[in-house]
Coordinates of C-alpha atoms in Angstrom, one line a residue:
X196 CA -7.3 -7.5 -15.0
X197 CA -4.9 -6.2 -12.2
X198 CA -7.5 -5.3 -9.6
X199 CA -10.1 -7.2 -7.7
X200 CA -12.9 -5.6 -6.0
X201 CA -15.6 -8.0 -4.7
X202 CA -18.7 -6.3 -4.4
X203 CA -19.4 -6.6 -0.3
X204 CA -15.4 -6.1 0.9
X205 CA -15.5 -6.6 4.5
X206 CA -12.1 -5.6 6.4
X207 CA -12.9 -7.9 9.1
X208 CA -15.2 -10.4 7.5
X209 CA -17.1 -12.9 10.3
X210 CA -14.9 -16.3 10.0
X211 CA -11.5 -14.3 10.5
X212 CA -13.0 -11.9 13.2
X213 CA -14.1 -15.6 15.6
X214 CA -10.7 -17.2 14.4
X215 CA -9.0 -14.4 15.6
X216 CA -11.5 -13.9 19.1
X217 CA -10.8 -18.3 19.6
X218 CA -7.2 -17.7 18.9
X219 CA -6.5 -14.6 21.6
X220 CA -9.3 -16.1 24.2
X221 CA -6.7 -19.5 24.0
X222 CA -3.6 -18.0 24.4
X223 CA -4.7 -15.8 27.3
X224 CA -6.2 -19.5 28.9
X225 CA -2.5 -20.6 28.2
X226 CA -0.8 -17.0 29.8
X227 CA -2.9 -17.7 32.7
X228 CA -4.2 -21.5 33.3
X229 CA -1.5 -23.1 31.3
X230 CA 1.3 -20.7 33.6
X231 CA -0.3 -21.7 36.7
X232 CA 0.7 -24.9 36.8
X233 CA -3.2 -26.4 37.0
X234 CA -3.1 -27.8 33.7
X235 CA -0.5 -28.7 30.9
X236 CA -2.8 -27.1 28.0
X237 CA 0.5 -28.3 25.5
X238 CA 0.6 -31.6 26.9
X239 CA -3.6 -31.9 26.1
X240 CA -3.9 -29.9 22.9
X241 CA -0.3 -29.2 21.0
X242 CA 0.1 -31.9 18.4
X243 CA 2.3 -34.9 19.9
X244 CA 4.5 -37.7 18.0
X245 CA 1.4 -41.2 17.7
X246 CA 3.8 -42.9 19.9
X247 CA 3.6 -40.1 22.7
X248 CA 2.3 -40.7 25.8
X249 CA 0.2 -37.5 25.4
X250 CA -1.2 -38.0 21.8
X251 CA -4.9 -37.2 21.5
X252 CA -6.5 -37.8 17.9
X253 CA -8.1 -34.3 18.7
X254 CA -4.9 -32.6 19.0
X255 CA -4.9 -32.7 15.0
X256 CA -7.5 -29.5 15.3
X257 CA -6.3 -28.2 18.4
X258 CA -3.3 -27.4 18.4
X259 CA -4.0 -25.1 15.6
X260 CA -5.6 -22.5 18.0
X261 CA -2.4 -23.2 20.8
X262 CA 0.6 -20.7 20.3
X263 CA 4.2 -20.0 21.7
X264 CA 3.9 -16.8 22.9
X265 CA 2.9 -13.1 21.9
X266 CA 4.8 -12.6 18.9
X267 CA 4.0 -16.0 17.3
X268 CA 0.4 -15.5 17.6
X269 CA 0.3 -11.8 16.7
X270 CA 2.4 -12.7 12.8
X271 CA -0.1 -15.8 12.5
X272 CA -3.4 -13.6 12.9
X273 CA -1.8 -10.5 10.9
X274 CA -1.3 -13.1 8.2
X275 CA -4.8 -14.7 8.7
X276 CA -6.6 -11.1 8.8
X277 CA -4.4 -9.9 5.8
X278 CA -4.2 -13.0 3.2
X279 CA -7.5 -14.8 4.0
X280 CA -10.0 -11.5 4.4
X281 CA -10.2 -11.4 1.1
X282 CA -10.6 -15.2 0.3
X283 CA -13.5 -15.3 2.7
X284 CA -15.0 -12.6 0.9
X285 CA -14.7 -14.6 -2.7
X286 CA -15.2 -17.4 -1.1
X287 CA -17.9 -17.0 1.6
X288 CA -18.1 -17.9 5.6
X289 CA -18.7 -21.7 4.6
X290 CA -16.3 -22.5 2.2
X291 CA -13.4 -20.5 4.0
X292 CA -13.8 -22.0 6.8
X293 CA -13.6 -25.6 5.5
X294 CA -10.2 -24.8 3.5
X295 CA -8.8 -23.1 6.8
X296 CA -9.5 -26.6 9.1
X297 CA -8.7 -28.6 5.5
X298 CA -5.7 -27.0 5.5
X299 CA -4.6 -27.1 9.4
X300 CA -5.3 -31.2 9.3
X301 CA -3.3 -31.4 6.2
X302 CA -0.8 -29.8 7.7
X303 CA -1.0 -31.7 11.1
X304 CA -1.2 -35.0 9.3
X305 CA 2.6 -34.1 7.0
X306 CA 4.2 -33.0 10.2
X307 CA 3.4 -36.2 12.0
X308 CA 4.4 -38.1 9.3
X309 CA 7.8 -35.9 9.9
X310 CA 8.0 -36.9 13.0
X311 CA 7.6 -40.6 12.3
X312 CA 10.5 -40.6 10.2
X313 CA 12.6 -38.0 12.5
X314 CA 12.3 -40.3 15.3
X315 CA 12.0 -43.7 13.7
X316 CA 15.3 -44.8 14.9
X317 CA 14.9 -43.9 18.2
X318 CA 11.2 -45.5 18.9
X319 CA 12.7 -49.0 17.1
X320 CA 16.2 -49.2 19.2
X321 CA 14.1 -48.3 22.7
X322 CA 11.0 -50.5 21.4
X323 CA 14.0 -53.7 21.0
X324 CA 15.9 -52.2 24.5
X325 CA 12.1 -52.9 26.2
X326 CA 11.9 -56.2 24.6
X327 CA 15.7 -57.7 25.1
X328 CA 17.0 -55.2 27.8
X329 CA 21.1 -55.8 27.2
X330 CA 24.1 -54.0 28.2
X331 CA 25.3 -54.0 24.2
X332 CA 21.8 -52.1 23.7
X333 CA 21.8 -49.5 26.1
X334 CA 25.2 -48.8 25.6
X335 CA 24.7 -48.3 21.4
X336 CA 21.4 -46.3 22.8
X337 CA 23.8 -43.4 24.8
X338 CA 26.3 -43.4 22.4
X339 CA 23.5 -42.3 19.7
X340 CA 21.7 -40.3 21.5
X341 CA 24.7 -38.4 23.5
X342 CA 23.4 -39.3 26.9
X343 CA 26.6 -40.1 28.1
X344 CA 27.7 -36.1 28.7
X345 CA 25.2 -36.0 31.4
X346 CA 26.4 -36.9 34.6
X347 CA 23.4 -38.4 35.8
X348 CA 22.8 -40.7 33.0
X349 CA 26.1 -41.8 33.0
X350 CA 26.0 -43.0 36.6
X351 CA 22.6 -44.7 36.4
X352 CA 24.8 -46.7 33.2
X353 CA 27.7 -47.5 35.3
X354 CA 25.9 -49.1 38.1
X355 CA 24.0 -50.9 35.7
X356 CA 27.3 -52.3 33.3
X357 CA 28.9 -53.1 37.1
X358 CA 26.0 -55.4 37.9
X359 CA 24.1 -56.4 35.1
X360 CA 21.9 -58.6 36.5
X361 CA 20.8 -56.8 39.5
X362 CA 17.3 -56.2 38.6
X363 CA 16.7 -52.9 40.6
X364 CA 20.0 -51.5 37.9
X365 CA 18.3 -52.4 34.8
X366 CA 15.3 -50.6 35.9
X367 CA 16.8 -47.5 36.8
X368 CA 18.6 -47.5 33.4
X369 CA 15.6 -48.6 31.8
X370 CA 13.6 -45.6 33.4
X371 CA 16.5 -43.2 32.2
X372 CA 15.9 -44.6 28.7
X373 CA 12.2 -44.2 28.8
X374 CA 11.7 -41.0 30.0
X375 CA 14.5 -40.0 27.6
X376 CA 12.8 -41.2 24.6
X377 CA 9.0 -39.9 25.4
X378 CA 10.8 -36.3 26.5
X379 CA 11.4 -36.4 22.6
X380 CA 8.4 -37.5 21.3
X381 CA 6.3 -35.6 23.4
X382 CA 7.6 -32.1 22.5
X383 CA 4.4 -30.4 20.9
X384 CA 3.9 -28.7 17.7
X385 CA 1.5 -25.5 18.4
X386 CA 0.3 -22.5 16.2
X387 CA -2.3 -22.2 13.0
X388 CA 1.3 -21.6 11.0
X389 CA 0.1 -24.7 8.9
X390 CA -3.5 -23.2 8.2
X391 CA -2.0 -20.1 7.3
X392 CA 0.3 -20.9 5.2
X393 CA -2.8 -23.0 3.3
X394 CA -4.4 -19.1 3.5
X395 CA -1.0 -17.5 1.8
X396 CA -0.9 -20.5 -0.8
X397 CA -4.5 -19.8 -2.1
X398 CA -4.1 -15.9 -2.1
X399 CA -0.7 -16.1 -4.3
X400 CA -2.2 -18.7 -6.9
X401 CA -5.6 -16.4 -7.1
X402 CA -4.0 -13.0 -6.6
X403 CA -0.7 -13.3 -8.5
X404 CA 0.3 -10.0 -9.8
X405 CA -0.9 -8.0 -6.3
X406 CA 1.5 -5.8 -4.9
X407 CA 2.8 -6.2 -1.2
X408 CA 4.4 -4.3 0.3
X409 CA 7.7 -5.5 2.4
X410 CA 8.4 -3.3 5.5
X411 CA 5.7 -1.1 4.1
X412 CA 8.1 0.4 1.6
X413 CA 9.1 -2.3 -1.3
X414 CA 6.4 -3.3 -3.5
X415 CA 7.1 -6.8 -4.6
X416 CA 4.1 -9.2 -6.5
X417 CA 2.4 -12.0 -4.2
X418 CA 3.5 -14.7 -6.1
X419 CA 7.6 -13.8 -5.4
X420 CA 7.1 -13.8 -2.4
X421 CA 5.1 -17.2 -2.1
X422 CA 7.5 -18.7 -3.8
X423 CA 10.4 -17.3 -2.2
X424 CA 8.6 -17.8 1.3
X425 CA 8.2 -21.4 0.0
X426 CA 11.6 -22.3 -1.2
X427 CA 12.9 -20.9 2.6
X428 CA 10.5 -23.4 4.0
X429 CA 12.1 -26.5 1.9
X430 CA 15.3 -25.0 2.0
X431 CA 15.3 -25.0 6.1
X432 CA 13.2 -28.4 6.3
X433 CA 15.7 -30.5 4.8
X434 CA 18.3 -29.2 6.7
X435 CA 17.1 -30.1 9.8
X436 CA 19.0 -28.0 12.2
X437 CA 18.9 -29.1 16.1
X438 CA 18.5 -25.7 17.3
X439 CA 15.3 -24.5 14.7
X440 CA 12.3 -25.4 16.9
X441 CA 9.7 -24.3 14.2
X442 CA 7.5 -27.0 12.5
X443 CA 8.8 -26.2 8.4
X444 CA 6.9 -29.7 7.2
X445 CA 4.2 -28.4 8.8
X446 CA 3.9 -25.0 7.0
X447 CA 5.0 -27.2 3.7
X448 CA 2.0 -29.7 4.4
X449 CA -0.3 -26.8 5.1
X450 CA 0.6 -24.9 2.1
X451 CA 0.4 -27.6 -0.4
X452 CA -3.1 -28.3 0.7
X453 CA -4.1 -25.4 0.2
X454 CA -2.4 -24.8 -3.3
X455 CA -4.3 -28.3 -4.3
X456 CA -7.6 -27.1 -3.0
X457 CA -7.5 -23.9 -4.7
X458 CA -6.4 -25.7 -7.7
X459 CA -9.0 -27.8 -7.7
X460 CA -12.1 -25.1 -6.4
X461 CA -10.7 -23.0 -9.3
X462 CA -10.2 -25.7 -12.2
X463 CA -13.2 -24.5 -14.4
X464 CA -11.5 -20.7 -14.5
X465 CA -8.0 -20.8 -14.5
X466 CA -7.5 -17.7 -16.8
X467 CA -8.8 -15.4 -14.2
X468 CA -5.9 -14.2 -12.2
X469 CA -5.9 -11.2 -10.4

């Protein structure tokens, strides 16, 4: 069988239609609110390192419904409408809608265990500078962490090496350090990318052989471009480049949940492929 037709095909079917409405009605609160300066919405409801400052348990949910700006939002909700409109169809309101959050948390909970180990050195050497505040250990902390380029930092360091035990030195260096270390764990992760890439995950194990269509002209089966899509995600999460600001473990997480879920949903009829 190389088509599937379900027998009520809804373009806009009612889950994806209120994800989408929740999804625009937040990012015009963040164009608008969040520019104003009245309140941080990134700060309350992106997803935040556990050791943040600004960490919220329900930032786990949240932050799936936050996004970085027009075109961010506009490929996560073209992917949403065009992957999971079917799947709610299959699947029904209920059941979609549990894999879509399943698959968000999932993905919320891998990239903070990313970001444990991304920063793990860096919350244990300012966790020991707090404790046992020396000039040996704030030193070793601006070598690692290149602090000494900036001017400011460096001077706050000097007056502190010239006079160790002035008291009002190691505070200001101490402050330097702190604010320094929460900047980096309290940069947020935003965007459904994680529950989306759950969505794409399920639609390439179900629909396999269905012909997409890249740039509108190349017809290429789902499941090459799943697993190429895939491999790119790996491929740029282990190496870790400084300047890549998206959340790869995140989209890894999100899609591996949802490949187990499916898996599991669809263990009694895994000869039906479409």
């Amino acid at each position: 069988m190389n088509q599937y037709r379900p027998s009520s095909y809804q373009n806009l079917p009612s889950v994806i239609k209120n994800l989408l409405i929740i999804n625009v009605l937040v990012f015009l609160a963040q164009s608008t609110i969040g520019s104003s300066g009245t309140v941080n919405m990134e700060a309350l409801f992106g997803l935040h390192h556990v050791k943040s400052p600004l960490f919220q348990p329900w930032q786990i949910v949240t932050h799936l419904f936050m996004h970085g700006g027009f075109w961010h939002l506009f490929s996560n909700m073209f992917a949403l409408w065009m992957f999971g409109s079917e799947l709610e169809d299959m699947w029904g309101p209920k059941r979609f809608l549990t894999f879509y959050f399943l698959c968000g948390i999932g993905a919320a909970l891998i990239q903070l265990l990313w970001l444990w180990f991304q920063w793990h050195d860096l919350v244990n050497l300012f966790s020991t500078i707090k404790m046992h505040p020396t000039p040996e250990g704030f030193v070793a902390f601006y070598n690692q962490y290149g602090l000494n380029g900036n001017p400011g930092a460096s001077l706050v360091l000097q007056n502190y090496l010239s006079d160790p035990g002035n008291v009002g030195n190691e505070s200001s260096v101490l402050q330097y350090v702190s604010a320094f270390t929460y900047s980096m764990l309290s940069e947020p992760t935003i965007g459904a990318s994680g529950a989306v890439f759950g969505v794409l995950a399920a639609y390439v194990y179900l629909f396999p052989n269905r012909e997409l269509y890249l740039y509108f002209v190349i017809a290429v089966k789902a499941k090459w471009i799943g697993l190429a899509y895939f491999a790119y995600e790996v491929l740029s999460a282990f190496q870790n480049s400084p300047t890549d600001n998206i959340a790869h473990w995140a989209h890894i997480g999100g899609g591996l949940v949802g490949f187990l879920l499916v898996l599991t949903w669809n263990r009694n009829d895994r000869k039906n492929f479409y």
